[in-house]
Amino acid sequence: MQTKTLGKDLQVSAVGLGCMGFSHAYGAPVDEQEAVRLLRYAFDLGYTFFDTAEVYGTPQDPHANERLVGKALAQVRNKVVIATKFGLRFDFESGRVPIPMVADSKPQTIRRSVESSLKRLQTDHIDLYFQHRIDPQVSPEEVAGVMADLIQEGKITHWGISEANETYLRRANAVCPVTAVQNRYSMMARHYEALFPALEELGVGLVAFSPMANGFLTGKYGKGEAFDPKTDYRAVMPQFTDKAIEQNQPLLALLNGMAKQKNATPAQISLAWMLCKKPWIVPIPGTRKENRMLENAQAAGVQLSAQEVQKLDAALDAMKMSAVYGV
């Protein structure tokens, strides 16, 4: 697979793998042995960028995903880039179900988090350490100061911010250079394009999560889809309602039309659209299926010209879409 560079020098596969779905939010967790096999298969396909977080798990096993990624990639650790996240914790004291997560980026919490993540990931350093969500109680300068210390200590090599806004990014970057932001970005969620000029100016990459609108842009979901509300967040995502499926037919037709022109799939077009837009955008779609893993990896080879990207943008601008989760 082709590679891209985040920030000044972090080289990653052009398409990364979002690992959350193996343990969290997209149905019951995958059997550990099978998940390890799939992660190793992804590496064999050319994926070198794997994204996880300390809170991707279940109430019974809140940190399952990091352990899974650590186990699967231990034998190829020096050939991969592992991103994980701090700054969200389970609020077990609330007594609520599902257990809510609260932002917590206090320096002492970050210190505890990084040590625990290193152990679960079976590594001596984290390649890209994201603040999972901004904590309004802790200044960006204080968080960035801790990141600078962790880099100096060799516990992390690069850091980033998830769901970053421009003001927070600039203040944090002034203390410790930010390598990437990880924000929701897809054809259905383009509000962070307003951040692009700042990213370009500062030399910061964009790691795009939910790049296919939680799978909707694959075009594989129709009316009457049933998701388990206990384990699958798609059960409450507005883009999967019957009304939304109908409303978004023009969007799916746009994807299908370009896919036919490029001998590709709608999913690959939705990824190629962002890959060809900026050299510093890296999507991290998640999947539990080998064929989808291969399909997503091959999206890196689909070429769209600047004019074709602009044409897609213009069509998206003029389109009335349904609401989408997270916007």
Short mmCIF file of C-alpha atoms in Angstrom, two decimals:
data_model
loop_
_atom_site.label_atom_id
_atom_site.label_comp_id
_atom_site.label_asym_id
_atom_site.label_seq_id
_atom_site.Cartn_x
_atom_site.Cartn_y
_atom_site.Cartn_z
CA MET A 1 0.00 0.00 0.00
CA GLN A 2 1.10 3.59 -0.59
CA THR A 3 2.17 5.62 2.41
CA LYS A 4 1.44 9.12 3.67
CA THR A 5 3.20 11.36 6.16
CA LEU A 6 1.43 12.83 9.17
CA GLY A 7 3.00 15.96 10.59
CA LYS A 8 6.71 16.29 9.93
CA ASP A 9 7.82 12.68 9.82
CA LEU A 10 5.27 10.04 10.88
CA GLN A 11 4.97 7.69 7.91
CA VAL A 12 1.85 5.53 7.84
CA SER A 13 -0.09 3.43 5.33
CA ALA A 14 -2.37 5.64 3.22
CA VAL A 15 -5.35 3.85 4.75
CA GLY A 16 -5.18 2.91 8.41
CA LEU A 17 -7.27 0.41 10.35
CA GLY A 18 -9.67 1.60 13.02
CA CYS A 19 -9.63 -1.24 15.54
CA MET A 20 -12.52 -0.14 17.80
CA GLY A 21 -15.14 -2.33 16.14
CA PHE A 22 -13.45 -5.57 17.17
CA SER A 23 -14.35 -4.85 20.80
CA HIS A 24 -16.77 -1.94 20.97
CA ALA A 25 -19.85 -0.29 19.46
CA TYR A 26 -20.44 -2.48 16.39
CA GLY A 27 -22.03 -5.56 17.90
CA ALA A 28 -20.78 -8.20 20.32
CA PRO A 29 -16.97 -8.32 20.53
CA VAL A 30 -15.19 -10.54 18.03
CA ASP A 31 -13.64 -13.71 19.44
CA GLU A 32 -10.09 -12.81 20.48
CA GLN A 33 -8.38 -15.47 18.37
CA GLU A 34 -10.33 -14.40 15.28
CA ALA A 35 -9.63 -10.70 15.93
CA VAL A 36 -5.90 -11.38 16.26
CA ARG A 37 -5.99 -13.29 12.97
CA LEU A 38 -7.76 -10.39 11.24
CA LEU A 39 -5.32 -7.82 12.56
CA ARG A 40 -2.39 -9.88 11.30
CA TYR A 41 -4.16 -10.27 7.96
CA ALA A 42 -4.44 -6.48 7.78
CA PHE A 43 -0.70 -6.17 8.30
CA ASP A 44 -0.09 -8.69 5.53
CA LEU A 45 -2.26 -6.55 3.23
CA GLY A 46 -0.03 -3.54 3.84
CA TYR A 47 -1.73 -1.75 6.71
CA THR A 48 0.93 -0.25 8.96
CA PHE A 49 -1.27 2.19 10.91
CA PHE A 50 -3.51 0.80 13.66
CA ASP A 51 -5.77 2.98 15.81
CA THR A 52 -7.11 2.02 19.23
CA ALA A 53 -7.93 3.67 22.58
CA GLU A 54 -7.88 2.78 26.24
CA VAL A 55 -11.71 2.90 26.42
CA TYR A 56 -12.54 0.65 23.47
CA GLY A 57 -14.03 -2.28 25.30
CA THR A 58 -17.05 -3.51 27.20
CA PRO A 59 -18.29 -2.79 30.74
CA GLN A 60 -16.92 -6.19 31.68
CA ASP A 61 -13.57 -5.59 29.98
CA PRO A 62 -13.14 -1.84 29.39
CA HIS A 63 -9.61 -2.01 27.98
CA ALA A 64 -9.99 -5.05 25.73
CA ASN A 65 -9.06 -3.39 22.47
CA GLU A 66 -5.60 -2.22 23.48
CA ARG A 67 -4.72 -5.69 24.75
CA LEU A 68 -5.98 -7.20 21.53
CA VAL A 69 -3.94 -4.83 19.35
CA GLY A 70 -0.86 -5.37 21.50
CA LYS A 71 -1.12 -9.14 21.25
CA ALA A 72 -1.78 -9.16 17.51
CA LEU A 73 1.04 -6.79 16.58
CA ALA A 74 3.71 -7.83 19.09
CA GLN A 75 5.71 -9.81 16.49
CA VAL A 76 5.73 -6.91 13.99
CA ARG A 77 5.89 -4.03 16.45
CA ASN A 78 8.86 -2.33 14.78
CA LYS A 79 7.05 -2.33 11.41
CA VAL A 80 3.80 -0.66 12.49
CA VAL A 81 2.54 2.64 13.85
CA ILE A 82 0.19 2.30 16.82
CA ALA A 83 -2.09 5.15 17.81
CA THR A 84 -3.99 5.09 21.07
CA LYS A 85 -5.81 7.65 23.16
CA PHE A 86 -6.11 9.14 26.63
CA GLY A 87 -8.52 11.63 28.12
CA LEU A 88 -11.76 9.68 28.41
CA ARG A 89 -12.55 7.40 31.32
CA PHE A 90 -15.47 5.24 32.32
CA ASP A 91 -17.60 6.79 35.05
CA PHE A 92 -18.25 3.61 37.04
CA GLU A 93 -19.41 5.69 40.01
CA SER A 94 -22.43 7.04 38.12
CA GLY A 95 -24.37 3.79 38.42
CA ARG A 96 -25.78 4.37 34.94
CA VAL A 97 -26.05 1.80 32.14
CA PRO A 98 -24.48 2.01 29.65
CA ILE A 99 -21.56 3.34 31.66
CA PRO A 100 -20.97 6.95 30.61
CA MET A 101 -17.54 8.25 29.68
CA VAL A 102 -16.23 11.55 30.98
CA ALA A 103 -13.38 13.73 29.79
CA ASP A 104 -10.37 13.71 32.11
CA SER A 105 -7.02 15.10 30.96
CA LYS A 106 -5.56 15.98 34.32
CA PRO A 107 -1.78 15.44 34.21
CA GLN A 108 -1.91 12.70 36.82
CA THR A 109 -4.63 10.90 34.85
CA ILE A 110 -2.56 11.09 31.65
CA ARG A 111 0.43 9.66 33.51
CA ARG A 112 -1.61 6.70 34.73
CA SER A 113 -3.12 6.20 31.29
CA VAL A 114 0.13 6.13 29.37
CA GLU A 115 1.72 3.57 31.71
CA SER A 116 -1.32 1.30 31.51
CA SER A 117 -1.55 1.62 27.72
CA LEU A 118 2.14 0.76 27.30
CA LYS A 119 1.62 -2.45 29.27
CA ARG A 120 -1.53 -3.47 27.41
CA LEU A 121 0.04 -2.73 24.03
CA GLN A 122 3.20 -4.69 24.97
CA THR A 123 5.44 -1.84 23.87
CA ASP A 124 7.92 0.64 25.27
CA HIS A 125 6.55 3.59 23.32
CA ILE A 126 3.35 4.84 21.67
CA ASP A 127 3.81 6.20 18.15
CA LEU A 128 0.85 8.60 18.16
CA TYR A 129 -0.90 9.50 21.42
CA PHE A 130 -4.22 11.27 20.95
CA GLN A 131 -6.15 13.30 23.48
CA HIS A 132 -9.47 11.53 22.96
CA ARG A 133 -11.68 14.48 23.82
CA ILE A 134 -10.96 18.00 25.02
CA ASP A 135 -11.31 18.41 28.78
CA PRO A 136 -12.74 21.89 29.49
CA GLN A 137 -11.17 21.78 32.96
CA VAL A 138 -7.59 21.47 31.67
CA SER A 139 -5.90 24.02 29.40
CA PRO A 140 -4.37 22.94 26.07
CA GLU A 141 -1.04 24.31 27.29
CA GLU A 142 -1.08 22.00 30.31
CA VAL A 143 -1.93 18.94 28.21
CA ALA A 144 0.73 19.83 25.63
CA GLY A 145 3.28 20.26 28.42
CA VAL A 146 2.67 16.71 29.58
CA MET A 147 3.01 15.50 25.98
CA ALA A 148 6.37 17.29 25.67
CA ASP A 149 7.55 15.54 28.84
CA LEU A 150 6.38 12.14 27.58
CA ILE A 151 8.21 12.67 24.28
CA GLN A 152 11.34 13.66 26.18
CA GLU A 153 11.03 10.49 28.25
CA GLY A 154 10.59 8.33 25.13
CA LYS A 155 7.17 7.02 26.17
CA ILE A 156 5.50 8.56 23.13
CA THR A 157 7.01 9.83 19.88
CA HIS A 158 4.15 11.96 18.48
CA TRP A 159 0.87 13.33 19.78
CA GLY A 160 -2.46 14.55 18.50
CA ILE A 161 -5.92 15.75 19.42
CA SER A 162 -9.27 14.16 18.58
CA GLU A 163 -12.28 16.38 17.82
CA ALA A 164 -9.94 19.37 17.84
CA ASN A 165 -11.00 22.93 17.13
CA GLU A 166 -8.68 25.58 15.74
CA THR A 167 -8.21 27.61 18.92
CA TYR A 168 -7.35 24.59 21.03
CA LEU A 169 -5.06 23.22 18.31
CA ARG A 170 -3.09 26.46 17.95
CA ARG A 171 -2.62 26.87 21.69
CA ALA A 172 -1.50 23.26 22.15
CA ASN A 173 0.75 23.30 19.09
CA ALA A 174 2.58 26.38 20.37
CA VAL A 175 3.77 24.35 23.39
CA CYS A 176 4.41 20.97 21.77
CA PRO A 177 4.03 20.48 17.99
CA VAL A 178 0.95 18.44 17.11
CA THR A 179 1.38 15.67 14.52
CA ALA A 180 -2.29 15.03 13.70
CA VAL A 181 -5.85 15.71 14.64
CA GLN A 182 -8.32 12.83 14.57
CA ASN A 183 -11.72 14.17 13.62
CA ARG A 184 -14.92 12.77 12.18
CA TYR A 185 -14.80 13.31 8.43
CA SER A 186 -16.79 11.84 5.57
CA MET A 187 -18.91 12.89 2.62
CA MET A 188 -21.78 13.24 5.11
CA ALA A 189 -19.79 15.08 7.78
CA ARG A 190 -17.66 17.87 6.30
CA HIS A 191 -17.83 20.52 9.03
CA TYR A 192 -14.15 20.09 9.88
CA GLU A 193 -13.14 21.27 6.42
CA ALA A 194 -13.15 24.71 8.08
CA LEU A 195 -10.06 23.52 9.95
CA PHE A 196 -8.11 22.60 6.80
CA PRO A 197 -6.34 25.98 6.32
CA ALA A 198 -4.98 25.81 9.88
CA LEU A 199 -3.86 22.20 9.40
CA GLU A 200 -2.06 23.16 6.21
CA GLU A 201 -0.42 26.18 7.85
CA LEU A 202 0.77 24.25 10.89
CA GLY A 203 1.79 21.09 9.04
CA VAL A 204 -0.67 18.93 10.97
CA GLY A 205 -2.24 15.81 9.46
CA LEU A 206 -5.88 14.70 9.60
CA VAL A 207 -6.74 11.17 10.67
CA ALA A 208 -10.33 10.77 9.51
CA PHE A 209 -12.51 8.53 11.66
CA SER A 210 -15.90 7.26 10.47
CA PRO A 211 -14.78 8.04 6.88
CA MET A 212 -17.70 6.08 5.45
CA ALA A 213 -20.29 7.52 7.85
CA ASN A 214 -20.20 4.40 10.03
CA GLY A 215 -20.49 2.17 6.98
CA PHE A 216 -23.44 3.90 5.36
CA LEU A 217 -21.40 5.01 2.33
CA THR A 218 -20.66 1.40 1.38
CA GLY A 219 -24.20 1.36 -0.02
CA LYS A 220 -24.77 -2.03 1.56
CA TYR A 221 -27.53 -0.98 3.96
CA GLY A 222 -31.19 -0.80 2.99
CA LYS A 223 -34.51 -0.26 4.69
CA GLY A 224 -35.41 -2.42 7.65
CA GLU A 225 -31.85 -2.84 8.95
CA ALA A 226 -31.80 -4.28 12.47
CA PHE A 227 -28.94 -3.58 14.88
CA ASP A 228 -28.74 -4.86 18.45
CA PRO A 229 -29.35 -1.77 20.62
CA LYS A 230 -27.37 -3.33 23.48
CA THR A 231 -24.10 -3.67 21.58
CA ASP A 232 -24.39 -1.80 18.27
CA TYR A 233 -24.40 2.00 18.18
CA ARG A 234 -25.84 1.96 14.66
CA ALA A 235 -29.21 1.16 16.23
CA VAL A 236 -29.55 4.85 17.09
CA MET A 237 -27.64 6.43 14.20
CA PRO A 238 -29.96 8.62 12.12
CA GLN A 239 -28.46 7.70 8.74
CA PHE A 240 -29.71 4.11 9.07
CA THR A 241 -33.42 4.87 9.50
CA ASP A 242 -35.74 3.96 6.64
CA LYS A 243 -36.48 7.63 6.04
CA ALA A 244 -32.77 8.43 5.80
CA ILE A 245 -32.11 5.51 3.44
CA GLU A 246 -34.69 7.01 1.10
CA GLN A 247 -33.47 10.58 1.51
CA ASN A 248 -29.85 9.62 0.80
CA GLN A 249 -30.49 7.79 -2.48
CA PRO A 250 -29.03 10.71 -4.52
CA LEU A 251 -25.82 10.45 -2.48
CA LEU A 252 -25.57 6.72 -3.10
CA ALA A 253 -26.30 7.30 -6.80
CA LEU A 254 -23.44 9.82 -6.93
CA LEU A 255 -21.07 7.26 -5.41
CA ASN A 256 -22.27 4.49 -7.70
CA GLY A 257 -21.83 6.67 -10.78
CA MET A 258 -18.23 7.55 -9.95
CA ALA A 259 -17.53 3.96 -8.92
CA LYS A 260 -18.55 2.71 -12.37
CA GLN A 261 -16.30 5.28 -14.04
CA LYS A 262 -13.32 4.20 -11.94
CA ASN A 263 -14.01 0.45 -11.85
CA ALA A 264 -14.23 0.76 -8.08
CA THR A 265 -16.80 0.34 -5.32
CA PRO A 266 -18.80 3.12 -3.64
CA ALA A 267 -16.81 2.55 -0.44
CA GLN A 268 -13.54 3.01 -2.33
CA ILE A 269 -14.79 6.23 -3.91
CA SER A 270 -15.76 7.62 -0.50
CA LEU A 271 -12.18 6.97 0.68
CA ALA A 272 -10.44 8.04 -2.53
CA TRP A 273 -12.36 11.34 -2.40
CA MET A 274 -10.51 12.33 0.78
CA LEU A 275 -7.23 10.59 -0.04
CA CYS A 276 -6.95 12.58 -3.27
CA LYS A 277 -8.13 15.83 -1.70
CA LYS A 278 -5.11 16.42 0.54
CA PRO A 279 -1.83 14.53 0.88
CA TRP A 280 -2.09 14.73 4.67
CA ILE A 281 -5.50 13.04 5.11
CA VAL A 282 -5.43 9.41 6.30
CA PRO A 283 -8.76 7.62 6.78
CA ILE A 284 -9.07 4.82 9.34
CA PRO A 285 -12.11 2.75 8.39
CA GLY A 286 -12.91 -0.15 10.66
CA THR A 287 -14.15 -3.57 9.63
CA ARG A 288 -14.38 -7.14 10.85
CA LYS A 289 -14.37 -8.70 7.38
CA GLU A 290 -11.39 -9.75 5.25
CA ASN A 291 -13.01 -8.67 1.98
CA ARG A 292 -13.77 -5.22 3.35
CA MET A 293 -10.22 -4.89 4.67
CA LEU A 294 -8.89 -5.64 1.19
CA GLU A 295 -11.42 -3.35 -0.47
CA ASN A 296 -10.50 -0.44 1.80
CA ALA A 297 -6.77 -1.00 1.30
CA GLN A 298 -7.23 -0.96 -2.46
CA ALA A 299 -8.98 2.41 -2.24
CA ALA A 300 -5.50 3.91 -1.90
CA GLY A 301 -4.92 2.99 -5.54
CA VAL A 302 -8.05 4.71 -6.88
CA GLN A 303 -7.03 7.99 -8.47
CA LEU A 304 -9.36 10.99 -8.66
CA SER A 305 -8.20 14.17 -10.35
CA ALA A 306 -8.50 17.54 -8.63
CA GLN A 307 -11.35 18.31 -11.02
CA GLU A 308 -13.16 15.08 -10.11
CA VAL A 309 -12.80 15.83 -6.39
CA GLN A 310 -14.14 19.36 -6.97
CA LYS A 311 -17.06 17.96 -8.96
CA LEU A 312 -17.92 15.59 -6.11
CA ASP A 313 -17.65 18.46 -3.61
CA ALA A 314 -20.01 20.60 -5.68
CA ALA A 315 -22.53 17.77 -5.89
CA LEU A 316 -22.31 17.18 -2.13
CA ASP A 317 -22.75 20.90 -1.45
CA ALA A 318 -25.99 20.91 -3.42
CA MET A 319 -27.38 17.76 -1.86
CA LYS A 320 -29.93 17.51 0.94
CA MET A 321 -28.79 14.61 3.08
CA SER A 322 -30.21 13.07 6.22
CA ALA A 323 -28.72 13.76 9.59
CA VAL A 324 -25.67 11.66 10.36
CA TYR A 325 -24.36 10.41 13.69
CA GLY A 326 -21.93 12.71 15.42
CA VAL A 327 -22.85 15.96 13.68
#
